[in-house]
GROMACS .gro file of C-alpha atoms in nm:
model
  156
    1MET     CA    1  -0.010   0.040  -0.015
    2SER     CA    2   0.144   0.325  -0.089
    3THR     CA    3   0.171   0.610   0.200
    4PRO     CA    4  -0.123   0.855   0.151
    5PRO     CA    5  -0.112   1.211   0.098
    6PRO     CA    6  -0.007   1.418   0.391
    7VAL     CA    7  -0.287   1.623   0.545
    8THR     CA    8  -0.308   1.952   0.761
    9LEU     CA    9  -0.583   2.002   1.012
   10ARG     CA   10  -0.629   2.317   1.122
   11ALA     CA   11  -0.954   2.417   1.338
   12MET     CA   12  -1.262   2.523   1.147
   13THR     CA   13  -1.352   2.852   1.082
   14ASP     CA   14  -1.744   3.021   1.064
   15ALA     CA   15  -1.719   3.032   0.730
   16GLU     CA   16  -1.604   2.696   0.689
   17TYR     CA   17  -1.864   2.529   0.900
   18ALA     CA   18  -2.160   2.727   0.733
   19GLY     CA   19  -2.094   2.494   0.447
   20TRP     CA   20  -2.009   2.206   0.656
   21GLN     CA   21  -2.332   2.218   0.811
   22ASP     CA   22  -2.519   2.171   0.473
   23ARG     CA   23  -2.268   1.876   0.375
   24ASN     CA   24  -2.274   1.696   0.684
   25ALA     CA   25  -2.662   1.712   0.701
   26GLN     CA   26  -2.674   1.555   0.341
   27SER     CA   27  -2.387   1.286   0.430
   28PHE     CA   28  -2.590   1.213   0.731
   29ALA     CA   29  -2.931   1.201   0.573
   30ALA     CA   30  -2.810   0.964   0.302
   31GLY     CA   31  -2.715   0.702   0.548
   32ILE     CA   32  -2.951   0.757   0.832
   33GLY     CA   33  -3.270   0.827   0.604
   34PRO     CA   34  -3.289   0.484   0.475
   35LEU     CA   35  -3.244   0.316   0.767
   36ARG     CA   36  -3.522   0.466   0.939
   37GLY     CA   37  -3.710   0.483   0.663
   38LEU     CA   38  -3.729   0.856   0.615
   39ASP     CA   39  -3.790   1.002   0.268
   40GLY     CA   40  -3.506   1.304   0.147
   41GLU     CA   41  -3.675   1.623   0.314
   42ALA     CA   42  -3.721   1.415   0.660
   43ALA     CA   43  -3.406   1.295   0.662
   44ILE     CA   44  -3.255   1.583   0.606
   45ALA     CA   45  -3.443   1.747   0.921
   46PHE     CA   46  -3.395   1.461   1.114
   47ALA     CA   47  -2.966   1.494   1.059
   48ARG     CA   48  -2.986   1.892   1.089
   49ALA     CA   49  -3.175   1.801   1.432
   50GLU     CA   50  -2.937   1.555   1.579
   51VAL     CA   51  -2.655   1.756   1.475
   52ASP     CA   52  -2.794   2.089   1.663
   53LYS     CA   53  -2.818   1.830   1.958
   54LEU     CA   54  -2.475   1.761   1.970
   55LEU     CA   55  -2.321   2.116   1.893
   56PRO     CA   56  -2.568   2.350   2.081
   57ASP     CA   57  -2.279   2.603   2.033
   58GLY     CA   58  -2.151   2.534   1.693
   59LEU     CA   59  -1.813   2.539   1.684
   60ARG     CA   60  -1.792   2.635   2.012
   61THR     CA   61  -1.945   2.353   2.178
   62ASP     CA   62  -1.710   2.223   2.424
   63LYS     CA   63  -1.514   1.871   2.399
   64HIS     CA   64  -1.588   1.884   2.009
   65LEU     CA   65  -1.299   1.918   1.759
   66LEU     CA   66  -1.374   2.024   1.399
   67TRP     CA   67  -1.145   2.050   1.183
   68THR     CA   68  -1.065   2.125   0.786
   69ALA     CA   69  -0.788   1.919   0.620
   70PHE     CA   70  -0.591   2.062   0.360
   71ALA     CA   71  -0.301   1.898   0.122
   72GLY     CA   72  -0.028   1.997   0.285
   73ASP     CA   73  -0.005   2.368   0.202
   74GLY     CA   74  -0.263   2.331  -0.067
   75PRO     CA   75  -0.627   2.273  -0.121
   76LEU     CA   76  -0.879   2.215   0.125
   77VAL     CA   77  -0.937   1.826   0.108
   78GLY     CA   78  -1.166   1.751   0.371
   79SER     CA   79  -1.275   1.774   0.697
   80LEU     CA   80  -1.304   1.566   1.067
   81TRP     CA   81  -1.553   1.606   1.377
   82ILE     CA   82  -1.447   1.429   1.710
   83SER     CA   83  -1.606   1.445   2.019
   84VAL     CA   84  -1.401   1.409   2.333
   85LEU     CA   85  -1.684   1.397   2.592
   86THR     CA   86  -1.594   1.046   2.684
   87PRO     CA   87  -1.291   0.877   2.774
   88VAL     CA   88  -1.240   0.711   2.445
   89PRO     CA   89  -1.296   0.957   2.186
   90TYR     CA   90  -1.576   0.941   1.916
   91ILE     CA   91  -1.512   1.054   1.559
   92TYR     CA   92  -1.875   1.171   1.438
   93GLY     CA   93  -1.773   1.253   1.084
   94VAL     CA   94  -1.480   1.241   0.845
   95GLU     CA   95  -1.532   1.409   0.496
   96VAL     CA   96  -1.334   1.377   0.148
   97ALA     CA   97  -1.439   1.692  -0.070
   98GLU     CA   98  -1.585   1.546  -0.415
   99ALA     CA   99  -1.336   1.651  -0.596
  100GLN     CA  100  -1.086   1.466  -0.390
  101ARG     CA  101  -1.215   1.092  -0.385
  102GLY     CA  102  -0.994   0.821  -0.424
  103LYS     CA  103  -0.673   0.964  -0.350
  104GLY     CA  104  -0.588   0.852  -0.045
  105TYR     CA  105  -0.756   1.166   0.176
  106GLY     CA  106  -0.994   0.980   0.351
  107ARG     CA  107  -0.676   0.760   0.452
  108SER     CA  108  -0.498   1.069   0.527
  109ILE     CA  109  -0.767   1.220   0.754
  110MET     CA  110  -0.767   0.916   0.974
  111VAL     CA  111  -0.411   0.910   1.031
  112ALA     CA  112  -0.397   1.274   1.151
  113ALA     CA  113  -0.701   1.195   1.358
  114GLU     CA  114  -0.525   0.941   1.535
  115GLU     CA  115  -0.236   1.143   1.599
  116GLU     CA  116  -0.438   1.378   1.741
  117CYS     CA  117  -0.605   1.177   1.936
  118ARG     CA  118  -0.272   1.053   2.094
  119LEU     CA  119  -0.114   1.411   2.119
  120ARG     CA  120  -0.409   1.481   2.352
  121GLY     CA  121  -0.310   1.157   2.574
  122TYR     CA  122  -0.593   0.893   2.417
  123SER     CA  123  -0.505   0.528   2.343
  124GLN     CA  124  -0.849   0.427   2.159
  125LEU     CA  125  -1.057   0.609   1.917
  126ASP     CA  126  -1.434   0.498   1.846
  127LEU     CA  127  -1.660   0.569   1.553
  128ASN     CA  128  -1.968   0.419   1.376
  129VAL     CA  129  -2.004   0.333   1.049
  130PHE     CA  130  -2.340   0.204   0.837
  131GLY     CA  131  -2.314  -0.131   0.717
  132ASN     CA  132  -2.394  -0.047   0.395
  133ASN     CA  133  -2.065   0.174   0.349
  134ALA     CA  134  -1.839  -0.082   0.235
  135THR     CA  135  -1.592   0.189   0.117
  136ALA     CA  136  -1.573   0.279   0.466
  137ILE     CA  137  -1.548  -0.048   0.674
  138ASN     CA  138  -1.273  -0.130   0.415
  139LEU     CA  139  -1.080   0.127   0.503
  140TYR     CA  140  -1.144   0.127   0.900
  141GLU     CA  141  -1.072  -0.220   0.903
  142SER     CA  142  -0.719  -0.130   0.713
  143LEU     CA  143  -0.652   0.088   0.952
  144GLY     CA  144  -0.687  -0.156   1.225
  145PHE     CA  145  -0.985  -0.062   1.346
  146GLU     CA  146  -1.192  -0.377   1.464
  147THR     CA  147  -1.591  -0.446   1.539
  148VAL     CA  148  -1.667  -0.402   1.893
  149SER     CA  149  -2.058  -0.429   1.852
  150GLN     CA  150  -2.339  -0.488   1.573
  151MET     CA  151  -2.661  -0.407   1.524
  152MET     CA  152  -2.842  -0.626   1.292
  153ARG     CA  153  -3.213  -0.571   1.116
  154LYS     CA  154  -3.436  -0.799   0.951
  155GLN     CA  155  -3.744  -0.695   0.712
  156LEU     CA  156  -4.057  -0.827   0.808
   0.00000   0.00000   0.00000
């Protein structure tokens, strides 16, 4: 496997946060909507409400870290959202900009996330991935993440 391209994480700005909110809601809705039987608008509304609960003070919500990822000193390639409310940090979101997908930046952002957590004294990192997201599952497994719980469903 080749070395992923390096990324630099920088605290998200207010202007970046506004655009991120929309992209994050779209992404979360795309994953959660089908699982909850929600149509497009209902899924977006649900996604926005959930994030508003988690980030009541937006970027300034205590114990939530929101970063923008850049290709070294170059272009924006994605974003990262980690909560440190619990003893094990939890990744709520990893985003790779649409034009940058397939170039290894997802892996790079995850490696940067691990390093940020290590620097803060953490020895573990948690995340959730929807079962139908094979690309993300493969990435996380290749980075050493292991399944620690599993939710199952049967259509009746």
